[in-house]
Coordinates of C-alpha atoms in Angstrom, one line a residue:
M21 CA -2.5 -26.6 -10.0
K22 CA -2.1 -22.9 -11.0
E23 CA 1.0 -21.9 -12.1
L24 CA 3.5 -19.4 -10.2
N25 CA 4.0 -15.8 -10.9
S26 CA 7.3 -14.7 -11.2
V27 CA 7.2 -13.1 -7.9
Q28 CA 6.0 -16.1 -6.1
K29 CA 8.7 -18.4 -8.0
F30 CA 11.6 -15.9 -6.8
Y31 CA 10.1 -16.3 -2.8
K32 CA 10.0 -20.2 -3.4
D33 CA 12.0 -22.2 -1.2
K34 CA 13.3 -18.9 0.6
T35 CA 14.4 -18.6 3.7
I36 CA 13.6 -14.9 5.4
F37 CA 14.6 -13.7 8.2
I38 CA 12.8 -10.3 10.1
T39 CA 13.3 -8.1 12.7
G40 CA 10.4 -6.3 14.2
A41 CA 8.2 -9.1 13.4
S42 CA 5.6 -8.1 16.1
G43 CA 5.3 -4.9 14.8
F44 CA 2.3 -3.1 12.8
M45 CA 4.5 -3.7 9.5
G46 CA 6.1 -6.6 10.8
K47 CA 2.8 -8.6 11.1
V48 CA 1.5 -7.4 7.8
L49 CA 5.0 -8.7 6.4
I50 CA 4.7 -12.2 7.7
E51 CA 0.9 -12.5 6.8
K52 CA 1.7 -11.6 3.3
L53 CA 4.4 -13.6 2.4
L54 CA 3.0 -16.5 3.9
Y55 CA -0.6 -16.1 2.4
S56 CA 0.7 -14.9 -1.2
C57 CA 4.4 -17.0 -1.1
S58 CA 3.2 -19.7 0.5
D59 CA 6.0 -22.1 -1.5
L60 CA 8.9 -20.0 0.6
K61 CA 10.9 -22.3 3.0
E62 CA 10.8 -20.6 6.6
I63 CA 10.7 -16.9 8.2
I64 CA 12.9 -16.6 10.9
I65 CA 11.5 -14.2 13.6
L66 CA 13.7 -12.2 15.7
M67 CA 11.3 -11.8 18.9
R68 CA 11.9 -10.3 22.3
P69 CA 11.3 -12.9 25.5
K70 CA 8.3 -12.2 27.1
R71 CA 7.8 -13.3 30.5
G72 CA 5.4 -16.3 30.8
K73 CA 5.3 -17.1 27.4
T74 CA 7.3 -19.5 24.7
A75 CA 8.4 -18.7 21.7
K76 CA 5.4 -20.7 20.3
Q77 CA 2.8 -19.2 22.4
R78 CA 3.9 -15.7 20.6
V79 CA 3.7 -17.0 17.3
D80 CA 0.0 -18.7 18.3
E81 CA -0.9 -15.0 19.2
F82 CA -0.7 -14.4 15.2
S83 CA -3.4 -17.0 14.7
K84 CA -5.9 -14.9 16.9
L85 CA -5.6 -11.2 14.9
P86 CA -8.2 -10.5 12.0
L87 CA -5.2 -9.8 10.1
F88 CA -4.4 -13.6 10.1
K89 CA -8.1 -14.6 9.5
R90 CA -7.6 -15.5 5.9
I91 CA -5.1 -17.9 6.4
M92 CA -6.6 -19.4 9.4
D93 CA -9.4 -20.0 6.9
T94 CA -7.7 -21.6 4.1
N95 CA -4.4 -22.7 5.2
P96 CA -3.7 -22.7 9.0
D97 CA -0.9 -25.4 8.9
I98 CA 1.3 -22.4 7.1
L99 CA 2.1 -20.7 10.2
K100 CA 4.5 -23.9 11.1
K101 CA 6.8 -22.1 8.6
I102 CA 7.4 -18.9 11.2
F103 CA 10.7 -20.0 13.2
P104 CA 10.7 -17.6 15.9
V105 CA 14.2 -16.9 17.8
W106 CA 14.9 -15.4 21.2
G107 CA 16.9 -12.3 20.9
E108 CA 17.6 -8.3 20.9
I109 CA 18.6 -6.0 18.4
T110 CA 20.5 -4.1 20.8
Q111 CA 22.8 -7.0 21.6
P112 CA 26.0 -8.5 19.6
N113 CA 25.1 -10.9 17.5
L114 CA 21.2 -10.2 17.8
G115 CA 21.5 -11.3 21.8
L116 CA 20.8 -15.1 19.6
S117 CA 22.0 -18.3 20.9
D118 CA 24.8 -20.3 19.3
E119 CA 22.0 -22.5 17.9
H120 CA 19.8 -20.3 16.4
L121 CA 22.8 -17.6 15.1
N122 CA 24.4 -20.4 13.3
H123 CA 20.8 -21.2 11.9
I124 CA 20.2 -17.7 10.9
L125 CA 24.0 -17.2 9.4
E126 CA 23.6 -21.2 7.2
N127 CA 19.9 -20.9 6.1
T128 CA 19.0 -17.2 5.4
E129 CA 18.7 -15.6 2.2
I130 CA 16.8 -12.0 2.9
V131 CA 16.9 -9.9 5.4
F132 CA 14.0 -7.6 6.6
H133 CA 15.3 -4.9 9.4
L134 CA 12.2 -3.5 10.1
A135 CA 12.9 -3.5 14.2
A136 CA 13.0 0.1 15.5
S137 CA 12.1 2.5 18.2
L138 CA 9.2 4.9 16.8
K139 CA 9.3 7.0 19.5
L140 CA 9.7 10.4 18.6
E141 CA 9.9 11.9 22.4
A142 CA 12.6 9.7 23.4
T143 CA 15.6 11.3 24.7
L144 CA 18.8 10.5 22.7
K145 CA 20.6 7.7 24.1
P146 CA 17.7 5.0 23.9
N147 CA 17.2 5.8 20.7
I148 CA 20.8 5.6 19.2
I149 CA 20.7 2.3 21.4
M150 CA 17.9 1.0 19.6
N151 CA 17.7 2.5 16.0
L152 CA 21.8 3.0 15.4
T153 CA 23.3 0.4 17.3
G154 CA 20.7 -2.2 16.8
T155 CA 20.9 -1.6 12.4
K156 CA 24.9 -2.2 12.9
H157 CA 24.1 -5.7 15.1
V158 CA 22.1 -6.3 12.3
V159 CA 24.6 -5.4 9.8
D160 CA 27.0 -7.3 11.7
V161 CA 25.2 -10.3 11.3
A162 CA 24.1 -10.1 8.1
K163 CA 27.4 -9.5 6.6
R164 CA 28.2 -13.3 8.1
I165 CA 25.2 -14.6 5.9
K166 CA 26.6 -17.5 3.6
N167 CA 24.1 -17.1 1.1
L168 CA 22.6 -14.0 1.3
I169 CA 20.9 -11.9 -1.9
Q170 CA 19.5 -9.0 -0.1
M171 CA 19.0 -7.1 3.1
V172 CA 16.4 -4.5 3.3
H173 CA 16.7 -1.3 5.9
T174 CA 13.6 0.1 6.6
S175 CA 14.2 3.7 7.4
T176 CA 11.5 6.9 6.9
A177 CA 10.5 9.0 4.6
F178 CA 11.5 12.1 6.8
C179 CA 14.6 11.5 7.7
N180 CA 16.3 14.4 6.1
V181 CA 14.0 17.0 7.0
E182 CA 16.3 19.9 6.1
H183 CA 15.5 19.2 2.4
E184 CA 12.4 20.5 0.9
I185 CA 12.5 18.4 -1.9
L186 CA 13.9 15.0 -0.6
E187 CA 15.0 12.9 -3.3
E188 CA 15.9 8.5 -3.3
K189 CA 19.2 9.0 -2.2
V190 CA 21.3 9.0 1.0
N191 CA 22.5 12.7 1.9
D192 CA 26.0 13.4 4.2
F193 CA 25.4 14.1 7.3
P194 CA 29.0 15.7 9.5
H195 CA 27.9 13.1 12.2
E196 CA 29.5 9.6 11.9
P197 CA 27.2 6.6 12.9
L198 CA 30.4 4.6 14.6
D199 CA 31.1 8.1 16.7
L200 CA 27.7 8.4 18.3
I201 CA 27.5 4.6 18.5
N202 CA 30.6 4.6 20.8
M203 CA 29.4 7.8 22.8
A204 CA 26.1 6.3 23.6
E205 CA 28.3 3.2 25.3
W206 CA 30.0 5.5 27.7
L207 CA 28.2 8.7 27.9
S208 CA 25.2 8.4 30.9
E209 CA 21.7 9.4 29.6
E210 CA 21.6 12.8 31.3
G211 CA 25.2 13.7 29.8
M212 CA 23.7 12.3 26.0
S213 CA 20.8 14.7 27.0
S214 CA 22.3 17.7 27.4
I215 CA 24.0 17.7 24.5
Q216 CA 21.0 16.2 22.6
K217 CA 20.0 19.7 21.0
D218 CA 23.2 20.5 19.5
L219 CA 23.5 17.0 17.8
L220 CA 20.4 17.5 16.7
G221 CA 20.6 20.3 14.8
V222 CA 18.0 20.9 12.2
H223 CA 16.2 17.5 13.6
P224 CA 12.8 17.9 15.2
N225 CA 13.8 14.8 17.2
T226 CA 15.8 11.8 18.1
Y227 CA 13.8 9.8 16.0
T228 CA 14.7 11.0 12.5
Y229 CA 17.9 11.8 13.3
T230 CA 18.9 8.2 14.7
K231 CA 17.3 6.9 11.3
R232 CA 19.2 9.2 9.2
L233 CA 22.6 7.7 10.6
A234 CA 21.5 4.4 10.4
E235 CA 20.7 5.1 7.1
I236 CA 24.0 6.2 6.4
L237 CA 26.0 3.0 8.4
V238 CA 24.1 0.8 5.9
R239 CA 25.2 2.8 3.2
D240 CA 29.2 2.7 4.1
E241 CA 29.0 -0.9 4.3
Y242 CA 26.8 -1.5 1.1
E243 CA 30.6 0.9 -0.7
K244 CA 32.7 -0.6 1.5
S245 CA 31.8 -4.9 2.1
N246 CA 29.6 -5.0 -0.7
L247 CA 27.0 -5.7 1.7
P248 CA 23.6 -6.3 -0.4
A249 CA 21.2 -4.0 0.5
C250 CA 18.6 -1.3 0.0
I251 CA 16.9 1.5 2.2
V252 CA 13.1 1.5 1.9
R253 CA 11.9 4.5 3.5
P254 CA 8.0 4.4 4.0
S255 CA 6.3 7.8 4.6
V256 CA 3.4 8.1 7.8
V257 CA 1.9 4.3 7.4
T258 CA -1.8 4.2 7.7
P259 CA -4.3 1.2 8.2
S260 CA -4.5 -1.3 5.4
F261 CA -6.4 0.2 2.3
N262 CA -7.8 -3.2 1.1
D263 CA -5.2 -6.2 1.8
P264 CA -5.9 -8.7 4.0
I265 CA -8.8 -6.4 5.3
P266 CA -9.3 -3.1 5.1
G267 CA -8.7 -0.6 7.6
W268 CA -6.6 -2.9 9.9
V269 CA -4.4 -1.4 12.2
D270 CA -3.0 -2.7 15.6
S271 CA -2.0 0.7 17.6
L272 CA -3.1 4.3 17.7
N273 CA 0.2 5.7 16.7
G274 CA 0.2 8.4 13.9
P275 CA -3.0 9.4 12.2
P276 CA -5.5 6.6 13.9
G277 CA -4.7 8.4 17.3
I278 CA -5.3 11.7 16.3
I279 CA -8.5 10.3 14.9
V280 CA -9.8 8.8 17.7
A281 CA -8.6 11.7 20.0
S282 CA -10.6 14.3 18.6
A283 CA -13.7 11.4 17.7
K284 CA -14.0 11.2 21.6
G285 CA -14.1 14.7 22.2
A286 CA -10.5 15.1 24.1
L287 CA -8.6 16.7 21.4
R288 CA -10.0 20.1 20.7
C289 CA -7.4 22.0 18.7
M290 CA -4.3 21.3 16.6
L291 CA -1.0 23.4 15.3
L292 CA -1.6 22.6 11.6
N293 CA -0.9 23.8 8.2
R294 CA -3.6 22.9 5.9
E295 CA -1.8 23.2 2.9
A296 CA 1.1 21.0 3.6
N297 CA 0.9 17.6 2.0
F298 CA -0.1 14.9 4.0
E299 CA 2.5 12.5 3.4
S300 CA 1.5 8.7 3.9
I301 CA 1.3 5.4 2.7
P302 CA -1.0 2.6 3.4
V303 CA 0.6 -0.5 5.3
D304 CA -0.5 -3.1 2.3
L305 CA 1.0 -1.0 -0.4
A306 CA 4.5 -0.7 2.0
I307 CA 4.6 -3.7 2.5
N308 CA 3.9 -5.3 -1.5
G309 CA 6.6 -2.3 -2.0
L310 CA 9.0 -4.2 0.2
I311 CA 8.3 -7.6 -1.3
M312 CA 8.3 -6.3 -4.7
I313 CA 11.6 -4.0 -4.4
V314 CA 13.4 -7.8 -3.3
K315 CA 12.6 -9.4 -6.2
K316 CA 13.7 -6.6 -8.5
L317 CA 17.0 -5.8 -7.2
C318 CA 17.7 -9.3 -7.0
T319 CA 16.9 -10.3 -10.7
E320 CA 18.8 -7.4 -11.9
T321 CA 21.7 -8.2 -13.8
K322 CA 23.7 -4.5 -12.9
K323 CA 24.5 -3.7 -9.6
S324 CA 23.8 0.0 -8.8
K325 CA 27.3 2.1 -7.5
E326 CA 25.1 3.8 -5.3
I327 CA 23.0 2.2 -2.6
P328 CA 19.5 1.9 -3.9
V329 CA 16.9 3.7 -2.1
F330 CA 12.9 3.9 -2.4
N331 CA 11.0 6.7 -0.7
V332 CA 7.8 4.8 -0.1
T333 CA 5.0 7.4 -0.2
M334 CA 2.0 8.0 -2.5
H335 CA 2.1 12.2 -2.8
E336 CA 4.1 12.6 -6.0
L337 CA 1.1 11.0 -7.7
V338 CA -2.0 11.6 -5.4
R339 CA -1.9 14.9 -3.2
M340 CA -3.7 15.0 0.0
T341 CA -3.3 18.0 2.4
Y342 CA -3.4 18.3 6.0
G343 CA -6.5 20.1 5.3
K344 CA -8.5 17.5 3.1
F345 CA -7.6 15.0 5.8
F346 CA -9.3 16.7 8.5
D347 CA -12.3 17.8 6.2
L348 CA -12.5 14.2 5.1
S349 CA -12.1 13.4 9.1
V350 CA -15.2 15.6 10.4
A351 CA -17.5 14.5 7.1
M352 CA -16.9 11.1 8.4
R353 CA -17.7 11.6 12.1
E354 CA -21.1 12.1 11.7
E355 CA -21.6 9.2 9.8
I356 CA -19.1 6.8 11.9
P357 CA -19.2 8.2 15.4
A358 CA -17.5 6.9 18.4
S359 CA -19.8 4.9 20.7
I360 CA -18.2 6.5 24.0
S361 CA -17.0 10.2 23.8
L362 CA -16.4 12.8 26.3
W363 CA -17.8 15.4 24.6
Y364 CA -18.7 16.7 21.0
P365 CA -15.6 16.3 19.0
N366 CA -14.8 19.4 17.0
V367 CA -11.4 20.3 16.5
T368 CA -10.1 23.4 15.8
I369 CA -7.0 24.0 13.2
T370 CA -5.0 27.0 13.3
L371 CA -1.4 28.1 12.6
N372 CA -1.7 30.5 15.5
K373 CA 0.1 29.1 18.3
F374 CA -1.2 32.0 21.1
Y375 CA -4.8 31.0 19.7
Y376 CA -4.0 27.2 19.9
L377 CA -2.7 27.6 23.5
I378 CA -5.7 29.7 24.5
N379 CA -8.0 26.8 23.2
I380 CA -6.2 24.0 24.8
I381 CA -5.9 25.6 28.1
L382 CA -10.0 26.3 27.8
F383 CA -11.2 23.6 26.4
Q384 CA -8.8 20.7 27.2
W385 CA -6.7 21.0 30.4
I386 CA -9.4 23.1 32.1
P387 CA -12.2 20.3 31.7
A388 CA -9.2 17.5 32.2
Y389 CA -8.9 19.0 35.6
F390 CA -12.2 19.6 35.9
I391 CA -13.3 16.0 35.6
D392 CA -10.6 14.5 37.5
L393 CA -11.7 16.8 40.7
L394 CA -15.2 14.9 40.2
L395 CA -13.7 11.3 39.8
L396 CA -11.8 12.4 42.9
I397 CA -15.0 13.2 44.6
F398 CA -16.8 10.1 43.6
G399 CA -13.7 8.0 44.8
Q400 CA -13.0 7.1 40.8
K401 CA -9.6 6.7 39.4
R402 CA -8.7 9.9 37.6
F403 CA -7.7 9.5 34.1
M404 CA -8.3 12.8 32.0
V405 CA -5.2 14.9 33.1
H406 CA -3.1 12.0 32.3
V407 CA -5.2 11.7 28.6
Q408 CA -4.2 15.1 28.3
K409 CA -0.6 14.9 28.9
K410 CA 0.1 12.1 26.4
I411 CA -2.1 13.9 24.0
A412 CA 0.3 17.3 24.3
I413 CA 3.6 15.1 24.2
G414 CA 2.0 13.8 21.0
M415 CA 1.3 17.3 19.3
D416 CA 4.4 18.6 20.6
V417 CA 6.3 16.1 18.6
L418 CA 4.2 15.9 15.9
K419 CA 4.0 19.5 15.2
C420 CA 7.1 19.9 12.9
F421 CA 5.3 17.4 10.4
T422 CA 2.1 19.2 10.8
M423 CA 3.7 22.5 10.2
N424 CA 6.0 21.9 7.5
N425 CA 5.9 20.6 3.9
W426 CA 7.9 18.3 2.0
N427 CA 8.1 17.4 -1.7
F428 CA 9.0 13.6 -2.2
R429 CA 10.7 12.0 -5.4
S430 CA 8.9 8.5 -5.4
K431 CA 10.2 7.6 -8.8
N432 CA 12.1 4.0 -7.8
F433 CA 8.8 2.8 -6.0
T434 CA 6.0 4.3 -8.5
D435 CA 8.1 2.4 -11.2
L436 CA 7.7 -1.1 -9.8
V437 CA 4.1 -1.0 -11.5
E438 CA 5.9 -1.2 -14.7
I439 CA 7.7 -4.6 -13.8
Q440 CA 4.4 -6.6 -12.8
S441 CA 2.4 -8.9 -14.8
K442 CA -1.8 -7.9 -14.3
E443 CA -1.6 -11.0 -11.7
E444 CA 1.1 -9.5 -10.0
Y445 CA -0.2 -6.0 -9.6
D446 CA -3.6 -7.4 -8.5
M447 CA -1.5 -9.6 -6.0
F448 CA 1.1 -7.2 -5.0
F449 CA -0.6 -3.6 -5.4
V450 CA 1.7 -0.6 -5.2
D451 CA -0.3 2.1 -7.7
T452 CA -0.8 4.9 -5.6
R453 CA -2.4 6.4 -8.5
Q454 CA -5.1 4.1 -7.9
I455 CA -6.0 5.1 -4.3
D456 CA -9.1 6.9 -3.5
V457 CA -8.4 9.3 -0.5
D458 CA -11.9 9.5 0.5
K459 CA -11.9 5.6 1.3
M460 CA -8.6 5.5 2.7
V461 CA -9.7 8.0 5.6
R462 CA -12.7 6.3 5.9
Q463 CA -10.9 3.4 6.5
S464 CA -8.5 4.4 8.8
I465 CA -11.3 6.0 11.1
I466 CA -12.9 2.3 11.0
G467 CA -9.8 0.6 11.7
G468 CA -9.1 2.8 14.4
R469 CA -12.6 2.2 15.8
V470 CA -12.8 -1.5 15.2
Y471 CA -9.4 -2.7 15.6
C472 CA -7.7 -0.4 18.6
L473 CA -11.0 0.2 20.1
N474 CA -12.9 -2.8 20.1
D475 CA -15.7 -0.7 19.0
P476 CA -17.4 -3.1 16.6
L477 CA -19.8 -0.9 13.9
S478 CA -23.2 -2.7 15.1
T479 CA -23.0 0.3 17.9
V480 CA -23.1 3.1 15.4
P481 CA -26.8 3.6 15.7
K482 CA -26.4 4.0 19.2
A483 CA -23.3 6.4 19.0
K484 CA -25.3 8.5 16.4
R485 CA -27.9 9.1 18.8
L486 CA -25.4 10.4 21.3
L487 CA -23.6 12.8 19.2
K488 CA -27.1 14.4 18.9
I489 CA -27.7 14.8 22.7
Q490 CA -23.9 16.1 23.0
Y491 CA -24.2 18.4 20.1
V492 CA -27.2 19.8 22.0
I493 CA -25.2 19.8 25.3
D494 CA -22.4 21.2 23.6
R495 CA -24.2 24.3 22.0
L496 CA -26.1 25.2 25.0
V497 CA -23.2 25.0 27.4
K498 CA -21.2 27.5 25.0
F499 CA -24.5 30.0 24.8
I500 CA -24.3 30.2 28.6
F501 CA -20.7 30.7 28.9
F502 CA -20.4 33.0 26.2
Y503 CA -23.5 34.8 27.3
W504 CA -21.9 34.9 30.9
V505 CA -18.7 36.4 29.4
I506 CA -20.3 39.2 27.2
K507 CA -22.7 40.2 30.4
K508 CA -19.3 40.5 32.5
V509 CA -18.1 42.5 29.8
L510 CA -20.9 44.6 29.8
V511 CA -21.5 45.1 33.1
Y512 CA -18.0 45.9 33.6
S513 CA -18.1 48.5 31.1
G514 CA -21.2 50.3 32.2
I515 CA -23.3 49.0 29.2
W516 CA -25.4 46.6 30.9
D517 CA -26.9 47.4 34.5
P518 CA -26.9 44.1 36.2
S519 CA -30.8 44.6 37.3
Y520 CA -31.7 44.5 33.6
G521 CA -33.4 42.1 31.9
V522 CA -32.0 40.4 29.0
L523 CA -33.5 42.3 26.5
D524 CA -33.0 45.7 28.2
I525 CA -29.3 45.0 26.9
F526 CA -30.2 46.7 24.0
S527 CA -31.6 49.7 25.4
G528 CA -28.4 50.2 27.2
I529 CA -26.7 50.1 23.8
F530 CA -28.6 52.1 21.3

């Protein structure tokens, strides 16, 4: 039998409690722990009740995902180590039954708190309840766990937006987390929304605001209650780079959504600073980082005075701008087009808000209403205006990140490589220096296509033929449109008599 490496030895016989297990990062974390640290004792996962499904059925859904294929091929019985418990982080004691709560308190050694509301457009109250109150409830339970050796609080790299250089530390903030928790309890959602702008201050949305307050809450417990905790801040989490399969993703949030919307011709223009850093991290590197961080902190002999913070991002060592990201996306669009698209894909990038507004009116909103009108006439379900509304909301909340530039310090994260053996380096890969950004973008495109749209690569030849046809139609329509506009302008100015032939325009000018 092959000898375990030091990371596998550390996780051997450990019981782990995970919140947010059904999310993107949560599923990847479960798969990685079961596959690479199979000698662990148990993974307890907090899951919300789902009508008509038992906890076991929810876990069985994991086995059907492509993400879990290598486990199902090699060791399907390992899934029995998953112990699902019904609960909700917004409730005291996480909404757990007495039996399940006691099981967690008596057996857990490591807590990964990944549950969060990622809705950037959400109003303040629901995000306080989920991201701040929820974190407090997790902390309250963690403090009572008898044999807790580490709690990992997953935050975001963008929670200190007023700083151009983002260090691996928790910054002070004038608002107290407990004050906001109490406010959300007695103030209505309308009342919270009325003071939202004043409370947010420099923060572009309620997500970064509430995640920042949650960090302060965890830091305070680390300092006052001696809670063994750390804060991990992933940047934009993108599809997997390699592990367990390249390009795996389960939703169209973030870059995959932008890529898909543009590939389908629904997104025509973006407010974006081409020179700004595209701060991202593939999900498998982020998860390997979580696993390595716990092992590192728990095997250190000296506790840090300040709570350990890890900026899990790659662009301090590997820089990719938004401009490069979109140039690569466009280049690969010809290679891997969408099999079904509304129009020939072509996204205009600009920093000019007026130019942006003109573009989305002409090339997104007007076509959307026109298509819905045709669908109404033919008795079909209308959807294009709804799609454009969702795109508009998404672009509005993303513009803060696509228009601004930050520089992250990530030494605590990048130094993890230094404590790895050769086997651990390969098994729990976190070396961002070795990331090929061309490959990363390509896999993001493939992942969104295959795993979110269920559009297999076998349809690529057909999609390429469609793309060529759409290109001709696009150019023809644009020629007719601009010819009509120029003709109207020239007729109005008196340069062109409408009775002239097409070539007679030149005699009118010269």
